[in-house]
PDB file of C-alpha atoms in Angstrom:
ATOM      1  CA  GLN O   1     -24.855   0.570   8.569  1.00 82.00           C
ATOM      2  CA  VAL O   2     -23.647   1.508   5.130  1.00 90.00           C
ATOM      3  CA  GLN O   3     -23.324  -0.628   2.033  1.00 94.00           C
ATOM      4  CA  LEU O   4     -21.165   0.672  -0.761  1.00 96.00           C
ATOM      5  CA  VAL O   5     -20.827  -0.673  -4.352  1.00 97.00           C
ATOM      6  CA  GLU O   6     -18.393   0.584  -6.991  1.00 98.00           C
ATOM      7  CA  SER O   7     -18.958   0.581 -10.753  1.00 98.00           C
ATOM      8  CA  GLY O   8     -17.492   1.903 -13.805  1.00 98.00           C
ATOM      9  CA  GLY O   9     -14.169  -0.028 -14.005  1.00 98.00           C
ATOM     10  CA  GLY O  10     -12.932  -1.690 -17.056  1.00 98.00           C
ATOM     11  CA  LEU O  11     -10.198  -1.851 -19.656  1.00 98.00           C
ATOM     12  CA  VAL O  12      -8.788   1.513 -21.013  1.00 98.00           C
ATOM     13  CA  GLN O  13      -5.830   2.510 -23.172  1.00 98.00           C
ATOM     14  CA  ALA O  14      -3.045   4.617 -21.617  1.00 98.00           C
ATOM     15  CA  GLY O  15      -3.964   8.286 -21.779  1.00 98.00           C
ATOM     16  CA  GLY O  16      -7.603   7.423 -21.709  1.00 98.00           C
ATOM     17  CA  SER O  17     -10.256   8.319 -19.031  1.00 98.00           C
ATOM     18  CA  LEU O  18     -12.742   6.329 -16.761  1.00 98.00           C
ATOM     19  CA  ARG O  19     -15.199   7.595 -14.201  1.00 98.00           C
ATOM     20  CA  LEU O  20     -15.972   5.321 -11.227  1.00 98.00           C
ATOM     21  CA  SER O  21     -19.016   5.530  -9.151  1.00 98.00           C
ATOM     22  CA  CYS O  22     -19.715   4.598  -5.631  1.00 96.00           C
ATOM     23  CA  ALA O  23     -23.321   4.093  -4.666  1.00 95.00           C
ATOM     24  CA  ALA O  24     -24.293   3.987  -1.102  1.00 92.00           C
ATOM     25  CA  SER O  25     -27.361   2.475   0.634  1.00 91.00           C
ATOM     26  CA  GLY O  26     -28.449   2.416   4.216  1.00 84.00           C
ATOM     27  CA  ARG O  27     -27.560   5.681   6.082  1.00 78.00           C
ATOM     28  CA  THR O  28     -27.053   8.851   4.189  1.00 79.00           C
ATOM     29  CA  LEU O  29     -23.349   9.818   3.484  1.00 78.00           C
ATOM     30  CA  SER O  30     -23.773  13.237   4.629  1.00 78.00           C
ATOM     31  CA  ASN O  31     -21.717  12.826   7.817  1.00 83.00           C
ATOM     32  CA  TYR O  32     -19.050  10.535   6.468  1.00 90.00           C
ATOM     33  CA  GLY O  33     -15.746  11.260   4.790  1.00 94.00           C
ATOM     34  CA  MET O  34     -15.343   9.373   1.611  1.00 95.00           C
ATOM     35  CA  GLY O  35     -12.382   7.849  -0.042  1.00 97.00           C
ATOM     36  CA  TRP O  36     -10.955   5.773  -2.854  1.00 98.00           C
ATOM     37  CA  PHE O  37      -8.146   3.149  -2.302  1.00 98.00           C
ATOM     38  CA  ARG O  38      -6.566   0.857  -4.772  1.00 98.00           C
ATOM     39  CA  GLN O  39      -4.623  -2.306  -4.595  1.00 98.00           C
ATOM     40  CA  ALA O  40      -2.620  -4.093  -7.449  1.00 96.00           C
ATOM     41  CA  PRO O  41      -1.988  -7.829  -7.090  1.00 90.00           C
ATOM     42  CA  GLY O  42       0.751  -8.545  -4.614  1.00 92.00           C
ATOM     43  CA  LYS O  43       0.984  -4.907  -3.528  1.00 96.00           C
ATOM     44  CA  GLU O  44      -0.234  -2.945  -0.522  1.00 96.00           C
ATOM     45  CA  ARG O  45      -3.438  -1.100  -0.507  1.00 97.00           C
ATOM     46  CA  GLU O  46      -2.867   2.490  -1.393  1.00 97.00           C
ATOM     47  CA  PHE O  47      -4.686   5.689  -0.634  1.00 98.00           C
ATOM     48  CA  VAL O  48      -5.957   7.498  -3.701  1.00 98.00           C
ATOM     49  CA  THR O  49      -8.134  10.408  -2.693  1.00 98.00           C
ATOM     50  CA  ALA O  50     -10.634  11.471  -0.159  1.00 97.00           C
ATOM     51  CA  ILE O  51     -13.429  14.078   0.222  1.00 96.00           C
ATOM     52  CA  SER O  52     -15.152  15.602   3.224  1.00 93.00           C
ATOM     53  CA  TRP O  53     -19.026  15.641   2.549  1.00 76.00           C
ATOM     54  CA  SER O  54     -19.456  18.319   5.378  1.00 68.00           C
ATOM     55  CA  GLY O  55     -16.415  20.543   4.743  1.00 60.00           C
ATOM     56  CA  GLY O  56     -15.951  20.163   0.943  1.00 81.00           C
ATOM     57  CA  THR O  57     -12.230  19.629   1.132  1.00 94.00           C
ATOM     58  CA  THR O  58     -10.367  17.024  -0.698  1.00 96.00           C
ATOM     59  CA  ASN O  59      -6.982  15.354  -0.495  1.00 97.00           C
ATOM     60  CA  TYR O  60      -4.992  13.407  -3.265  1.00 98.00           C
ATOM     61  CA  ALA O  61      -2.234  11.098  -3.241  1.00 98.00           C
ATOM     62  CA  ASP O  62       0.771  12.640  -5.022  1.00 98.00           C
ATOM     63  CA  SER O  63       0.702   9.896  -7.810  1.00 97.00           C
ATOM     64  CA  VAL O  64      -2.755  11.034  -9.017  1.00 98.00           C
ATOM     65  CA  LYS O  65      -2.643  14.767  -8.457  1.00 98.00           C
ATOM     66  CA  GLY O  66      -3.659  16.619 -11.410  1.00 98.00           C
ATOM     67  CA  ARG O  67      -5.125  13.516 -13.207  1.00 98.00           C
ATOM     68  CA  PHE O  68      -7.886  12.349 -10.726  1.00 98.00           C
ATOM     69  CA  ALA O  69     -10.758  14.146  -9.376  1.00 96.00           C
ATOM     70  CA  ILE O  70     -13.133  13.026  -6.489  1.00 96.00           C
ATOM     71  CA  SER O  71     -16.598  14.563  -6.336  1.00 94.00           C
ATOM     72  CA  ARG O  72     -19.885  13.882  -4.639  1.00 91.00           C
ATOM     73  CA  ASN O  73     -23.659  14.032  -5.103  1.00 89.00           C
ATOM     74  CA  ASN O  74     -25.223  13.812  -1.664  1.00 84.00           C
ATOM     75  CA  ALA O  75     -28.705  13.906  -3.149  1.00 85.00           C
ATOM     76  CA  LYS O  76     -27.855  10.756  -4.939  1.00 89.00           C
ATOM     77  CA  ASN O  77     -25.702   9.210  -2.088  1.00 89.00           C
ATOM     78  CA  THR O  78     -23.032   8.785  -4.603  1.00 92.00           C
ATOM     79  CA  VAL O  79     -19.328   9.534  -4.795  1.00 94.00           C
ATOM     80  CA  TYR O  80     -17.392   9.645  -8.148  1.00 95.00           C
ATOM     81  CA  LEU O  81     -13.770   9.246  -9.081  1.00 98.00           C
ATOM     82  CA  GLN O  82     -12.808  10.874 -12.575  1.00 98.00           C
ATOM     83  CA  MET O  83      -9.724   9.438 -13.796  1.00 98.00           C
ATOM     84  CA  ASN O  84      -7.922  11.126 -16.656  1.00 98.00           C
ATOM     85  CA  SER O  85      -4.581  10.539 -18.446  1.00 98.00           C
ATOM     86  CA  LEU O  86      -4.521   7.063 -17.209  1.00 98.00           C
ATOM     87  CA  LYS O  87      -1.344   5.276 -16.963  1.00 98.00           C
ATOM     88  CA  PRO O  88      -0.470   1.433 -16.863  1.00 97.00           C
ATOM     89  CA  GLU O  89       0.535   1.839 -13.040  1.00 96.00           C
ATOM     90  CA  ASP O  90      -2.848   2.926 -12.342  1.00 98.00           C
ATOM     91  CA  THR O  91      -4.061  -0.659 -12.991  1.00 98.00           C
ATOM     92  CA  ALA O  92      -5.546  -2.034  -9.719  1.00 98.00           C
ATOM     93  CA  ASP O  93      -8.739  -3.012  -7.905  1.00 98.00           C
ATOM     94  CA  TYR O  94     -10.408   0.378  -6.762  1.00 98.00           C
ATOM     95  CA  TYR O  95     -12.247   0.416  -3.570  1.00 98.00           C
ATOM     96  CA  CYS O  96     -14.729   3.141  -2.240  1.00 97.00           C
ATOM     97  CA  ALA O  97     -14.867   3.521   1.455  1.00 97.00           C
ATOM     98  CA  ALA O  98     -16.602   5.550   4.214  1.00 95.00           C
ATOM     99  CA  ALA O  99     -14.891   7.044   7.539  1.00 94.00           C
ATOM    100  CA  LEU O 100     -16.075   8.907  10.591  1.00 91.00           C
ATOM    101  CA  LEU O 101     -13.712  11.678   9.854  1.00 90.00           C
ATOM    102  CA  ALA O 102     -13.900  14.622   7.652  1.00 90.00           C
ATOM    103  CA  ILE O 103     -10.837  13.676   5.730  1.00 93.00           C
ATOM    104  CA  ALA O 104      -9.143  10.342   6.196  1.00 94.00           C
ATOM    105  CA  THR O 105      -6.001   9.066   4.436  1.00 95.00           C
ATOM    106  CA  LYS O 106      -5.326   5.770   6.252  1.00 96.00           C
ATOM    107  CA  ASP O 107      -7.356   2.639   5.520  1.00 95.00           C
ATOM    108  CA  HIS O 108      -7.764   1.762   9.204  1.00 96.00           C
ATOM    109  CA  GLU O 109      -9.813   5.100   9.617  1.00 96.00           C
ATOM    110  CA  TYR O 110     -12.505   3.655   7.228  1.00 97.00           C
ATOM    111  CA  VAL O 111     -15.408   1.661   8.565  1.00 95.00           C
ATOM    112  CA  TYR O 112     -17.252   0.617   5.493  1.00 95.00           C
ATOM    113  CA  TRP O 113     -15.852  -0.749   2.253  1.00 97.00           C
ATOM    114  CA  GLY O 114     -17.211  -1.589  -1.155  1.00 98.00           C
ATOM    115  CA  PRO O 115     -16.333  -4.908  -2.914  1.00 98.00           C
ATOM    116  CA  GLY O 116     -14.092  -3.062  -5.464  1.00 98.00           C
ATOM    117  CA  THR O 117     -14.015  -2.639  -9.273  1.00 98.00           C
ATOM    118  CA  GLN O 118     -11.253  -3.512 -11.543  1.00 98.00           C
ATOM    119  CA  VAL O 119      -9.431  -0.908 -13.687  1.00 98.00           C
ATOM    120  CA  THR O 120      -6.893  -2.184 -16.263  1.00 98.00           C
ATOM    121  CA  VAL O 121      -4.777   0.375 -18.141  1.00 98.00           C
ATOM    122  CA  SER O 122      -3.051  -1.092 -21.261  1.00 97.00           C
ATOM    123  CA  SER O 123       0.025   0.468 -22.921  1.00 93.00           C
TER     124      SER O 123
END
């Protein structure tokens, strides 16, 4: 069993930056692929980025490439999402998730989810 909780969301102006954190309790995250998803009101949940804690590889949605960066600190059982050059279209609830795959890009491949944190980007 793994519990995940996100933090770091808030209100930021377009062009600004935020760093989200995902803290895990329960099992170590060493054998889990980790990912971030987001969902705006009335829209489908969308893959943002993923990282393999074993292989050290990453994957990004085209919409965030060059602006967002996922990272990990296994000693702290924590995953981060650094978000730069934020745009109003980045506004959404952001969710951290853990998968039983090295890299997973589909939400059905994830087995544990955090409750989410709100990110609002104003123009």
